[in-house]
mmCIF file of C-alpha atoms in Angstrom:
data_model
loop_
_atom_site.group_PDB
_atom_site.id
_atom_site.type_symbol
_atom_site.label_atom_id
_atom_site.label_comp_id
_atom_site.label_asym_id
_atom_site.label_seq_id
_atom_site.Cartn_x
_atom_site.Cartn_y
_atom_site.Cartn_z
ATOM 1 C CA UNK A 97 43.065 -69.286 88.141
ATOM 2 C CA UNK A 98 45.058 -66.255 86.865
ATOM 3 C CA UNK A 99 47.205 -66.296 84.102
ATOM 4 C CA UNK A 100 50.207 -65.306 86.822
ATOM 5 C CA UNK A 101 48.846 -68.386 88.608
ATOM 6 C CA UNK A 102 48.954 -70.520 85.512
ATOM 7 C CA UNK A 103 52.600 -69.607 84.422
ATOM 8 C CA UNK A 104 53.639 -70.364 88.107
ATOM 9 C CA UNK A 105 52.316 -73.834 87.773
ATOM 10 C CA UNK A 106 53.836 -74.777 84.546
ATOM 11 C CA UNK A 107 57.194 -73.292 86.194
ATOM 12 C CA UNK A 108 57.736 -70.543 83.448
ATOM 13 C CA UNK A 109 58.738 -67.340 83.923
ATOM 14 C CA UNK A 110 56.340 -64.476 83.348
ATOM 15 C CA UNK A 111 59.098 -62.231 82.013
ATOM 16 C CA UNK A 112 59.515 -64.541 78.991
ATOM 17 C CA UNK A 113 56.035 -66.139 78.059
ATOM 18 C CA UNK A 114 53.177 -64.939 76.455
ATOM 19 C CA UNK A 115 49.786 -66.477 77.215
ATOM 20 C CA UNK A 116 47.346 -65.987 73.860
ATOM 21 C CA UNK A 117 43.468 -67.173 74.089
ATOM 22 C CA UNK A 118 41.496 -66.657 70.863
ATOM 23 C CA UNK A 119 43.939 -64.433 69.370
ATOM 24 C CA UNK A 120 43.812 -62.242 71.963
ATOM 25 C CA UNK A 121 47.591 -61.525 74.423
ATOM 26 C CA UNK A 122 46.420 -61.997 78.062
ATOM 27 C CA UNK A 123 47.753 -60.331 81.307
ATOM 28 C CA UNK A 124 49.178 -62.041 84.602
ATOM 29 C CA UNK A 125 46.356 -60.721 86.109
ATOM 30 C CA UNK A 126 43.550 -62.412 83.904
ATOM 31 C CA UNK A 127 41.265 -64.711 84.913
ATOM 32 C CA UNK A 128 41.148 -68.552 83.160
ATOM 33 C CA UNK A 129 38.383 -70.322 82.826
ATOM 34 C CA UNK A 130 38.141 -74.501 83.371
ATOM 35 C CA UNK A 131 37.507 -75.206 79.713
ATOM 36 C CA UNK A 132 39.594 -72.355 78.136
ATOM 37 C CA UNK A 133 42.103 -73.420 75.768
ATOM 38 C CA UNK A 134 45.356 -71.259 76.043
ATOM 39 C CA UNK A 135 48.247 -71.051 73.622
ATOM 40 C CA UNK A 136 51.804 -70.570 75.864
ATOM 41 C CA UNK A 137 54.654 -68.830 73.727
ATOM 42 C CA UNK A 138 57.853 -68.835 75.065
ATOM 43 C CA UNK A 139 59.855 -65.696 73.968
ATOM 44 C CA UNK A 140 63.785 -66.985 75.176
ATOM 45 C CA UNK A 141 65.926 -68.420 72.197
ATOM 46 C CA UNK A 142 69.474 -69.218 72.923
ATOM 47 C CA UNK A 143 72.600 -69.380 70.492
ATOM 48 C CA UNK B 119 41.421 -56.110 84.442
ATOM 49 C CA UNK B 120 44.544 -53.880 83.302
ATOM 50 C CA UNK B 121 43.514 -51.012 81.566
ATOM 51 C CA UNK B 122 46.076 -49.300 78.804
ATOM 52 C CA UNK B 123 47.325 -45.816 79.771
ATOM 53 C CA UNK B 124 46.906 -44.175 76.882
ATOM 54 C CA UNK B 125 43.251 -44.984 75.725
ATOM 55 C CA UNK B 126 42.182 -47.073 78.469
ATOM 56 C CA UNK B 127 41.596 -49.947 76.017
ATOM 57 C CA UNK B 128 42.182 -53.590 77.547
ATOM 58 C CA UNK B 129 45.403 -53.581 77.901
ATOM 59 C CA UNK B 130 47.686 -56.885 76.269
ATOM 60 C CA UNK B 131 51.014 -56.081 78.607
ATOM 61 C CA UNK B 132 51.680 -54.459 81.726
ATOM 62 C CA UNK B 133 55.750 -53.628 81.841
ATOM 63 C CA UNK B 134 56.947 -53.399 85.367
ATOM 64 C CA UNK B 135 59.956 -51.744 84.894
ATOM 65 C CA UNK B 136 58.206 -48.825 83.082
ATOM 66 C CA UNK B 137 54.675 -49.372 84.986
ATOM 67 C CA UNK B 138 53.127 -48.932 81.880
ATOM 68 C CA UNK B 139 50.146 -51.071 80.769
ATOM 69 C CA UNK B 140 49.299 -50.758 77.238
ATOM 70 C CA UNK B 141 46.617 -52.005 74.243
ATOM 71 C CA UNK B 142 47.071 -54.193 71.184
ATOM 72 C CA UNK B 143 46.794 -50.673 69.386
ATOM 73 C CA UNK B 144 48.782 -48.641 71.165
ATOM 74 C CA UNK B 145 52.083 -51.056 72.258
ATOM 75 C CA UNK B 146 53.003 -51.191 68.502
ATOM 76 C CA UNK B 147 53.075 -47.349 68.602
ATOM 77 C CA UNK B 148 55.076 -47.321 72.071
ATOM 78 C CA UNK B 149 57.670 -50.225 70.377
ATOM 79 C CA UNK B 150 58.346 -48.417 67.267
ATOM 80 C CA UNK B 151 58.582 -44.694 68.942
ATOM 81 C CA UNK B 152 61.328 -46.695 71.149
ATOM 82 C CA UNK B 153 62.968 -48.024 68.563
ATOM 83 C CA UNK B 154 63.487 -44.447 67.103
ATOM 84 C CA UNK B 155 64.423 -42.942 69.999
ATOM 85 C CA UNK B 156 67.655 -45.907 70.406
ATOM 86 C CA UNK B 157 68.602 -45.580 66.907
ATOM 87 C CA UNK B 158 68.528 -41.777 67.662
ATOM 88 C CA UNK B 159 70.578 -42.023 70.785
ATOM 89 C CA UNK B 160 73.076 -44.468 69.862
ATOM 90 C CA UNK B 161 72.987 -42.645 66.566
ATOM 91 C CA UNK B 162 72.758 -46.455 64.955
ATOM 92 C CA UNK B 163 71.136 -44.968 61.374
ATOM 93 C CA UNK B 164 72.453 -41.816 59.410
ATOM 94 C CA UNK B 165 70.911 -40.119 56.397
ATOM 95 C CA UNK B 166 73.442 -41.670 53.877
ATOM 96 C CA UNK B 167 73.553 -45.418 55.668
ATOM 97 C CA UNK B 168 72.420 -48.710 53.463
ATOM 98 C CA UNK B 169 71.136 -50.395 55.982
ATOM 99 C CA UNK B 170 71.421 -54.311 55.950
ATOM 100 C CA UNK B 171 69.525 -56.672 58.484
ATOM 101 C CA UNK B 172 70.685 -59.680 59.191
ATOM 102 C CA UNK B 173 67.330 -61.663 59.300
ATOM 103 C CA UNK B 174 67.250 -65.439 60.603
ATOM 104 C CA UNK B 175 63.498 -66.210 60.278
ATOM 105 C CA UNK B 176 63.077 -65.683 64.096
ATOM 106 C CA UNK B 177 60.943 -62.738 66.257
ATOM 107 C CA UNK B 178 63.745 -60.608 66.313
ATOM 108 C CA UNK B 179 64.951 -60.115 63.136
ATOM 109 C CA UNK B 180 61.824 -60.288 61.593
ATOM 110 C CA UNK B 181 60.213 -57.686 63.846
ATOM 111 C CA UNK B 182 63.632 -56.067 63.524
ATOM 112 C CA UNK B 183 62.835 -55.992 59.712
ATOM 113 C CA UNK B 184 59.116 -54.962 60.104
ATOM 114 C CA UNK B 185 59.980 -51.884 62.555
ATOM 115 C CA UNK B 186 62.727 -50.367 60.378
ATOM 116 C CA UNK B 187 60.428 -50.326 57.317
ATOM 117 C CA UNK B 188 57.652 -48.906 59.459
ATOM 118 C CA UNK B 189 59.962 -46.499 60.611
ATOM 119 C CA UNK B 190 61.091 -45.319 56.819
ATOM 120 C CA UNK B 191 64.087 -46.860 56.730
ATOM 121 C CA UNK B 192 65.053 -48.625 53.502
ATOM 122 C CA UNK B 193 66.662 -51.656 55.191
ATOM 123 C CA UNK B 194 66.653 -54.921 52.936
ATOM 124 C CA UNK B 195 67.346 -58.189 53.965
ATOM 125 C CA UNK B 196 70.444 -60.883 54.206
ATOM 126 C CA UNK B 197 69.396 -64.677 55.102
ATOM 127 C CA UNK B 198 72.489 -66.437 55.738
ATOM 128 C CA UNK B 199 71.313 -70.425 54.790
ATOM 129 C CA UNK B 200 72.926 -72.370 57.327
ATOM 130 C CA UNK B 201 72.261 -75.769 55.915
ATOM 131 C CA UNK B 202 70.610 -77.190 59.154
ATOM 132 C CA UNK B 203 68.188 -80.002 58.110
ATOM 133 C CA UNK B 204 67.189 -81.291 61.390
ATOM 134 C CA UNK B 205 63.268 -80.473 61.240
ATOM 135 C CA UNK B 206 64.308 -78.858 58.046
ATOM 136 C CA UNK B 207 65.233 -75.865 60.168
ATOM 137 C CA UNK B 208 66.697 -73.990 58.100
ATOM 138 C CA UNK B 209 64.503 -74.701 55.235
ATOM 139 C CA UNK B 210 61.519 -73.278 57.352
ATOM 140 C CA UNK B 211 63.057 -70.276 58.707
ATOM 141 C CA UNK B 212 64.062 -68.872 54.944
ATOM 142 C CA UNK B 213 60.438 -69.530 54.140
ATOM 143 C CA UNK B 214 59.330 -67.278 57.053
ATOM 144 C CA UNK B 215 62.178 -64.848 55.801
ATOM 145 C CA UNK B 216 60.845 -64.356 52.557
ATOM 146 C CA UNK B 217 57.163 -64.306 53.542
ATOM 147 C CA UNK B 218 57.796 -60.651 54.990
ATOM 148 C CA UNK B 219 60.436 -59.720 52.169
ATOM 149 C CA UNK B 220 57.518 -60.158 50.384
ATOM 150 C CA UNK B 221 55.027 -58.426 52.340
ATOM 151 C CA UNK B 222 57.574 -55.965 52.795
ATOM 152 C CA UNK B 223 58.382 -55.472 49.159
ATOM 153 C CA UNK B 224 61.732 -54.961 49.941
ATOM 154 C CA UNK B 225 64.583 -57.533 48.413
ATOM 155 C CA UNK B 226 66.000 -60.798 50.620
ATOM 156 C CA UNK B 227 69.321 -61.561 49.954
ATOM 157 C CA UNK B 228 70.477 -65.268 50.774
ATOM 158 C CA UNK B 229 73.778 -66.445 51.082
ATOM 159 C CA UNK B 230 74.322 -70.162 51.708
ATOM 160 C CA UNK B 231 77.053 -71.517 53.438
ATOM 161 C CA UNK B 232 77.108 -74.638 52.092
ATOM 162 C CA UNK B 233 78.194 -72.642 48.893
ATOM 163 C CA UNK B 234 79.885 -70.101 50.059
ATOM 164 C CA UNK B 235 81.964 -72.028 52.564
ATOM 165 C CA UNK B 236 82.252 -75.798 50.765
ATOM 166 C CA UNK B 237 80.064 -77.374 53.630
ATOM 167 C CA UNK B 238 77.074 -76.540 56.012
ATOM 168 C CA UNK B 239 77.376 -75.205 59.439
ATOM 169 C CA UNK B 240 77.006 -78.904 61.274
ATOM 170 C CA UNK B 241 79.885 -80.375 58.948
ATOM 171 C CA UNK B 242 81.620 -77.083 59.444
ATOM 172 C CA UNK B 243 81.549 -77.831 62.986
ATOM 173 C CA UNK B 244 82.405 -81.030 63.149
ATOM 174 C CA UNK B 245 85.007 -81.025 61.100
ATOM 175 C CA UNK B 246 86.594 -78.041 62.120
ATOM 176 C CA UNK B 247 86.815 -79.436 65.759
ATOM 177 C CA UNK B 248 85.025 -76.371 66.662
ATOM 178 C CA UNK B 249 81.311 -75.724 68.825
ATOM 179 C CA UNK B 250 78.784 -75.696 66.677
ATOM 180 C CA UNK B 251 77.770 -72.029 68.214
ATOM 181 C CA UNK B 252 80.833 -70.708 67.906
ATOM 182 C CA UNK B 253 81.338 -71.885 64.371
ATOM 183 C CA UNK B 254 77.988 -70.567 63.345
ATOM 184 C CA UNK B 255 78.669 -67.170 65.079
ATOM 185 C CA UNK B 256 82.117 -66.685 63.240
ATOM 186 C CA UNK B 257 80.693 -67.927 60.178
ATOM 187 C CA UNK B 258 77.740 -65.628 60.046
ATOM 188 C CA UNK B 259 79.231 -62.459 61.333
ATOM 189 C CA UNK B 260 82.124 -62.905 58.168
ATOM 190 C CA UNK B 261 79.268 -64.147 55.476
ATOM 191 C CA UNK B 262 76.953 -60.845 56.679
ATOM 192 C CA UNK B 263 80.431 -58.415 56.772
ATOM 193 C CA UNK B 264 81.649 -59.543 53.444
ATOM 194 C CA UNK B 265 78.238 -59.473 51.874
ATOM 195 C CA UNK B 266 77.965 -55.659 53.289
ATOM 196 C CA UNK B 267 81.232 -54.529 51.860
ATOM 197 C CA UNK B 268 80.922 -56.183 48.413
ATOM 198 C CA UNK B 269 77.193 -54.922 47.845
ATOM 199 C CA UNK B 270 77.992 -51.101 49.459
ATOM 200 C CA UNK B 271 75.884 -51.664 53.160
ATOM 201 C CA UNK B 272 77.269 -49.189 55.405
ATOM 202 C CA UNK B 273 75.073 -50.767 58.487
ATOM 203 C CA UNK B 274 74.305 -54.461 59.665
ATOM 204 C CA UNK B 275 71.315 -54.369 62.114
ATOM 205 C CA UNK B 276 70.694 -57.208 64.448
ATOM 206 C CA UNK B 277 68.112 -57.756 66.135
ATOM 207 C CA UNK B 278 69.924 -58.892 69.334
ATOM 208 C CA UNK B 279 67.421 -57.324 72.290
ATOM 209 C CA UNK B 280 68.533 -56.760 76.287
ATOM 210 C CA UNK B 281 67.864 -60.387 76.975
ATOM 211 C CA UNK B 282 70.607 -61.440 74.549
ATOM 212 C CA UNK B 283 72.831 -58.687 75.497
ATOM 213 C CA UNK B 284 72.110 -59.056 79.312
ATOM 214 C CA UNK B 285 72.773 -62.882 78.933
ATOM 215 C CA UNK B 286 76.241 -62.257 76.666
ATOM 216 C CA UNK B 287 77.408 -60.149 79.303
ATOM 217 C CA UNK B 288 76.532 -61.690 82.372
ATOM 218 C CA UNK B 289 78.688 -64.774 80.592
ATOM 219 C CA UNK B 290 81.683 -62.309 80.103
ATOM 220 C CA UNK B 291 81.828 -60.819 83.249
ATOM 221 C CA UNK B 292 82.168 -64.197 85.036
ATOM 222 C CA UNK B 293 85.072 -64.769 82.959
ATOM 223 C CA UNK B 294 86.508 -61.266 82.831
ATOM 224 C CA UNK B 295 86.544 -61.472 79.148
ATOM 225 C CA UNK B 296 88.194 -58.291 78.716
ATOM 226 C CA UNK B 297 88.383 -58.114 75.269
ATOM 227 C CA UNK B 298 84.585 -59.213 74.651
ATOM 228 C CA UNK B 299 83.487 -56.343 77.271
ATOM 229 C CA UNK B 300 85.632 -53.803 75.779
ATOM 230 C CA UNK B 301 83.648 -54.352 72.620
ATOM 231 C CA UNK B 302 79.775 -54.912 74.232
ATOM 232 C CA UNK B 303 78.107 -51.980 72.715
ATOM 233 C CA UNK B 304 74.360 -51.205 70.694
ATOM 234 C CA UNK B 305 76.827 -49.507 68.358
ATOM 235 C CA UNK B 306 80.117 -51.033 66.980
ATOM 236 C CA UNK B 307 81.513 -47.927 64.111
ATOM 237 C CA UNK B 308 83.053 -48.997 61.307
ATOM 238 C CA UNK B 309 86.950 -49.665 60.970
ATOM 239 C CA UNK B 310 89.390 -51.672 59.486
ATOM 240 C CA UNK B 311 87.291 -53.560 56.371
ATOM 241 C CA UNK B 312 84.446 -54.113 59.279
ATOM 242 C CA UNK B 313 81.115 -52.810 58.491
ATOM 243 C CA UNK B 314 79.016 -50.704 61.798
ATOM 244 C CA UNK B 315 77.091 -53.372 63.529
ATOM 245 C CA UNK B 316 73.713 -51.949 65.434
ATOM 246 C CA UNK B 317 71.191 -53.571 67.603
ATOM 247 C CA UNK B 318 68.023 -51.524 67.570
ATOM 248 C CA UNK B 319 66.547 -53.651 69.936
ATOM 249 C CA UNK B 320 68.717 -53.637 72.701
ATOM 250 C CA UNK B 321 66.062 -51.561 74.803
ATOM 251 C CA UNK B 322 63.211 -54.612 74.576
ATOM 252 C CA UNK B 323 63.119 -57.722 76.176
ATOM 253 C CA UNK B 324 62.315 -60.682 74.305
ATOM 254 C CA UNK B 325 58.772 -60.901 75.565
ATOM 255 C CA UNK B 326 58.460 -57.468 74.433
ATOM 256 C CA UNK B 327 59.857 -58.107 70.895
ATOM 257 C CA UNK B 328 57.807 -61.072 70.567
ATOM 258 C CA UNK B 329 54.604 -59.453 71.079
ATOM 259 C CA UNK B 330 55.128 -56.588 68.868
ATOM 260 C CA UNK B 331 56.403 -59.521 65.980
ATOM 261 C CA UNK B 332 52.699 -61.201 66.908
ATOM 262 C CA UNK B 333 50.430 -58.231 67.166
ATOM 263 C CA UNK B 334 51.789 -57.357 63.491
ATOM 264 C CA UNK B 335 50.785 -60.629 62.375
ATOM 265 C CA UNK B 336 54.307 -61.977 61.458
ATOM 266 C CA UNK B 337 54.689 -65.645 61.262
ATOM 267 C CA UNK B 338 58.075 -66.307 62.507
ATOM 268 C CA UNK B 339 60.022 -69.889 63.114
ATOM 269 C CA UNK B 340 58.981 -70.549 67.080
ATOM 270 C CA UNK B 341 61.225 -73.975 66.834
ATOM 271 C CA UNK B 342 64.750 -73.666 68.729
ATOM 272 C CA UNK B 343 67.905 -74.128 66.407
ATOM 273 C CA UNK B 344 68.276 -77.747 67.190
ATOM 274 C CA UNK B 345 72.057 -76.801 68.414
ATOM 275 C CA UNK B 346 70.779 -74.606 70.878
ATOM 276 C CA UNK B 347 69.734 -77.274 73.224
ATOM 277 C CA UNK B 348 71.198 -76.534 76.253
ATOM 278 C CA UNK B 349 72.988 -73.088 75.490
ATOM 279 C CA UNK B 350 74.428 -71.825 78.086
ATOM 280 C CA UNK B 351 73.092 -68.581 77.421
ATOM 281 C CA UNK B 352 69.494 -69.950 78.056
ATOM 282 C CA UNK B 353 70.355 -70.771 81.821
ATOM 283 C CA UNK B 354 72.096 -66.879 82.225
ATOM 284 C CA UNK B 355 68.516 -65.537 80.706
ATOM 285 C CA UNK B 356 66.890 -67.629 83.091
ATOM 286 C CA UNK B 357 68.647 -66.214 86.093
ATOM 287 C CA UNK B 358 68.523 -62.827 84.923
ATOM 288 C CA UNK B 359 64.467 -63.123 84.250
ATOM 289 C CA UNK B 360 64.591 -64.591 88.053
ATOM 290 C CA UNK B 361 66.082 -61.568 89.432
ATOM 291 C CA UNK B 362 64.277 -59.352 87.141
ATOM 292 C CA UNK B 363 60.955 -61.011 88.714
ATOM 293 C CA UNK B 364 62.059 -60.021 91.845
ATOM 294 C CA UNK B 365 63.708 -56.446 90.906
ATOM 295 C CA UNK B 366 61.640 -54.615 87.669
ATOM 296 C CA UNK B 367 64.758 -52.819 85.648
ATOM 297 C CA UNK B 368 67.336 -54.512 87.355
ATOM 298 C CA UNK B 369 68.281 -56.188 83.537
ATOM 299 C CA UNK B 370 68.280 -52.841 81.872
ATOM 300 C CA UNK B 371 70.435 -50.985 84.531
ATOM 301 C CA UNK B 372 72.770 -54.140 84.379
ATOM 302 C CA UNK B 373 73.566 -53.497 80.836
ATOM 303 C CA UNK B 374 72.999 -49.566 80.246
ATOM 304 C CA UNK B 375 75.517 -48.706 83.194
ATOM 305 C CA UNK B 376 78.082 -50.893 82.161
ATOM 306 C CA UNK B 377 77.978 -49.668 78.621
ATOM 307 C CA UNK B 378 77.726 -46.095 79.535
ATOM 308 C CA UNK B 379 79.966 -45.838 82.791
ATOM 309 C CA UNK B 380 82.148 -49.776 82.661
ATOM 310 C CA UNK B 381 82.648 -49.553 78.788
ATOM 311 C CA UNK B 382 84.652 -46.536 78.194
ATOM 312 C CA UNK B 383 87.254 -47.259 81.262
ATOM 313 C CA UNK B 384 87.817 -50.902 79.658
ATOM 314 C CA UNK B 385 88.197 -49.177 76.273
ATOM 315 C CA UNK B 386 91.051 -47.131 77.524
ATOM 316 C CA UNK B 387 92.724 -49.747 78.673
ATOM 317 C CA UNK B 388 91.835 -52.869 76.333
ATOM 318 C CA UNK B 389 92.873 -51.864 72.690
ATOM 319 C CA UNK B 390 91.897 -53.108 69.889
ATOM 320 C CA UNK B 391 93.644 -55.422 68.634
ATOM 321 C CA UNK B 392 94.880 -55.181 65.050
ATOM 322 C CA UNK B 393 93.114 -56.039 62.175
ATOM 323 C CA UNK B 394 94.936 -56.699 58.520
ATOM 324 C CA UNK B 395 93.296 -57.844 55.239
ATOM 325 C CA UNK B 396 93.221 -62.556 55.505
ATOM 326 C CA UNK B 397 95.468 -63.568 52.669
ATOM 327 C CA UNK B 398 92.666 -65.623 51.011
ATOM 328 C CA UNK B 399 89.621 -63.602 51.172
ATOM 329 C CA UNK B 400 90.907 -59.647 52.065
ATOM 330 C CA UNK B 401 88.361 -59.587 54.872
ATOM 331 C CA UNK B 402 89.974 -58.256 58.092
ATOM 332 C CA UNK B 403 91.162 -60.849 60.936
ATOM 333 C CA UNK B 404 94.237 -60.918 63.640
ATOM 334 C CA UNK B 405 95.611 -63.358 62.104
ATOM 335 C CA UNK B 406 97.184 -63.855 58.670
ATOM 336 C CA UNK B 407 94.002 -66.117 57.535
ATOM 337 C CA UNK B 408 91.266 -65.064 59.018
ATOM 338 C CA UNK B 409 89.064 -67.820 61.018
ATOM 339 C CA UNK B 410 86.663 -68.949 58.122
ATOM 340 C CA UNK B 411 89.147 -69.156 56.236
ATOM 341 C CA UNK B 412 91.101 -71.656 58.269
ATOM 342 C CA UNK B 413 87.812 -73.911 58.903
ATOM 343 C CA UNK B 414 86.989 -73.858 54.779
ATOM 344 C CA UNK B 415 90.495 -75.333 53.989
ATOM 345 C CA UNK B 416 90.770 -77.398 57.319
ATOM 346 C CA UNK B 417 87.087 -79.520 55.862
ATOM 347 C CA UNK B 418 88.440 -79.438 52.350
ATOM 348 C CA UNK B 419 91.445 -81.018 53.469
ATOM 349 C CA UNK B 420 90.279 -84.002 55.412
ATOM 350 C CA UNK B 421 87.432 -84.418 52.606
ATOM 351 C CA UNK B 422 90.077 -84.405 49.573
ATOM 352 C CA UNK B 423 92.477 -86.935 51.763
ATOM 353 C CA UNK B 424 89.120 -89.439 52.441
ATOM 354 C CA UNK B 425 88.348 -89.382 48.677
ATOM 355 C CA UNK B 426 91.938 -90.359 48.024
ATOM 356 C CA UNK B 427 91.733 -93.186 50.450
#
């Protein structure tokens, strides 16, 4: 699945999350792998 | 897999609205040339400004922070301690805050409420009878003004981006708050005892300022004030991130046309309204005592009459 793909599952938008695997900032467009381990940063903060 | 424009590097974002895919090299060049360029055209910084940044511990102000030095700016910073011990918030964001002072070599001032106001912001706010939000917002904006005037700062800098200003004036506009629109601007000048507030980062969105705060490998506090939960403006991001999914720009020409073609017709007709030293501290307000004020002696009063009880 695609990182677009991934974001769409976990119902986040792609306008305000960051996906990060190994250290590395990842695309919509980029392919996941079964057994890769993503970290998801969500950018909004309220107040 | 994207490619960045300028070196044709793998590219870490692809913005829509400026179909522009860049590197993990080059998007910290892009960020900071655009930061220039909006402190140029809002003319936020001039040669004699002593520039102050209101830093919180979070992405924005931090990268806010990081940017301006990198830019040659001599901007030091002001952590206003707000006394929030849930998850020892606020004892984790000053940490974060003076990590980059120090990797910044450049001084952190802290202020903390609970000092400077007789109680921390959640007693503050419950006390007072007021949102916590809005008594955090009043409370920081008159600890960060006064601390300006009364150590020579000619220039706060915030680093409120277009999601937070898109948000803010989404929210006013479905209330016609007149006066809050007439006063929505990257730039507010000086007057009256009131320090110039700029925003430097009004042109990024947050995902934007986030990744240039990461790829500069700046820890920042990721937790949500626990307050927050909730916040109205999170739902009016969320809409405008839904359209902007649907329409690239569409947030940036919602809040650059108002401000250059909506603002000045509401600042003809919506003065300001008057400002006069508060009787207490000297600091400007409408009223006679200005709003901190009021909330400081409103908490010691109800605390001195349950002591005598």
């Amino acid at each position: 699945m695609t990182v677009r793909e991934l974001l769409r599952e976990l119902n986040l938008s792609p306008e305000s999350t960051l996906v990060i695997r190994n250290e590395e900032v990842l695309t919509e467009e980029e392919q996941l792998r079964e057994d890769d381990e993503v970290r998801v940063v969500s950018a909004i903060s309220g107040g | 897999m994207k490619r960045c424009l300028w070196c044709k590097g793998k590219a870490v974002i692809y913005m829509r609205e400026h179909r522009l895919a860049l590197c993990k090299e080059c998007y910290p060049k892009w960020f900071l040339r655009m930061t220039e360029r909006t402190i140029k055209e809002w003319r936020m910084i001039e040669p004699d400004d002593k520039v102050l940044v209101a830093v919180s511990g979070g992405k924005d102000s931090l990268g806010l922070w990081f940017a301006l030095t990198q830019l040659g700016y001599e901007a030091d910073g002001l952590y206003v301690d707000l006394g929030i011990d849930g998850d020892e918030y606020s004892a984790r964001s000053e940490s974060f805050a003076q990590q980059l002072s120090e990797r910044l070599q450049r001084p952190l001032h802290i202020v903390r409420v609970a000092e400077a106001m007789g109680s921390p912001v959640p007693e503050l706010s419950r006390w007072s009878g007021r949102e916590p939000c809005s008594a955090c917002g009043a409370i920081k904006r008159y600890l960060f003004n006064k601390f300006a005037v009364e150590h020579g700062y000619t220039a706060i800098a915030t680093g409120h981006n277009l999601d937070d200003e898109a948000a803010t004036l989404l929210s006013n506009l479905l209330r016609w708050q007149l006066g809050y629109l007439a006063r929505q601007a990257p730039t507010l000048p000086a007057h009256d005892g009131l320090v110039k507030k700029i925003k430097p980062f009004v042109r990024f969105t947050e995902k934007q300022v986030a990744l240039f705060t990461i790829l500069n490998g700046i820890p920042y506090i990721e937790q949500e004030c626990p307050f927050s939960v909730g916040a109205a403006s999170l739902f009016y991001k969320d809409l405008l991130n839904r359209i902007e999914e649907r329409s690239p720009g569409t947030k940036w020409a919602f809040y650059s046309q108002f401000v250059e073609l909506i603002k000045p017709l509401l600042s003809e007709k919506v003065p300001e309204p008057e400002l006069r030293p508060c009787l207490r501290c000297g600091m400007p307000t409408t009223a006679e005592v200005c709003v901190p004020c009021r909330m400081k002696e409103r908490v010691q009063n109800l605390l001195s009459r349950s002591l005598l009880q």
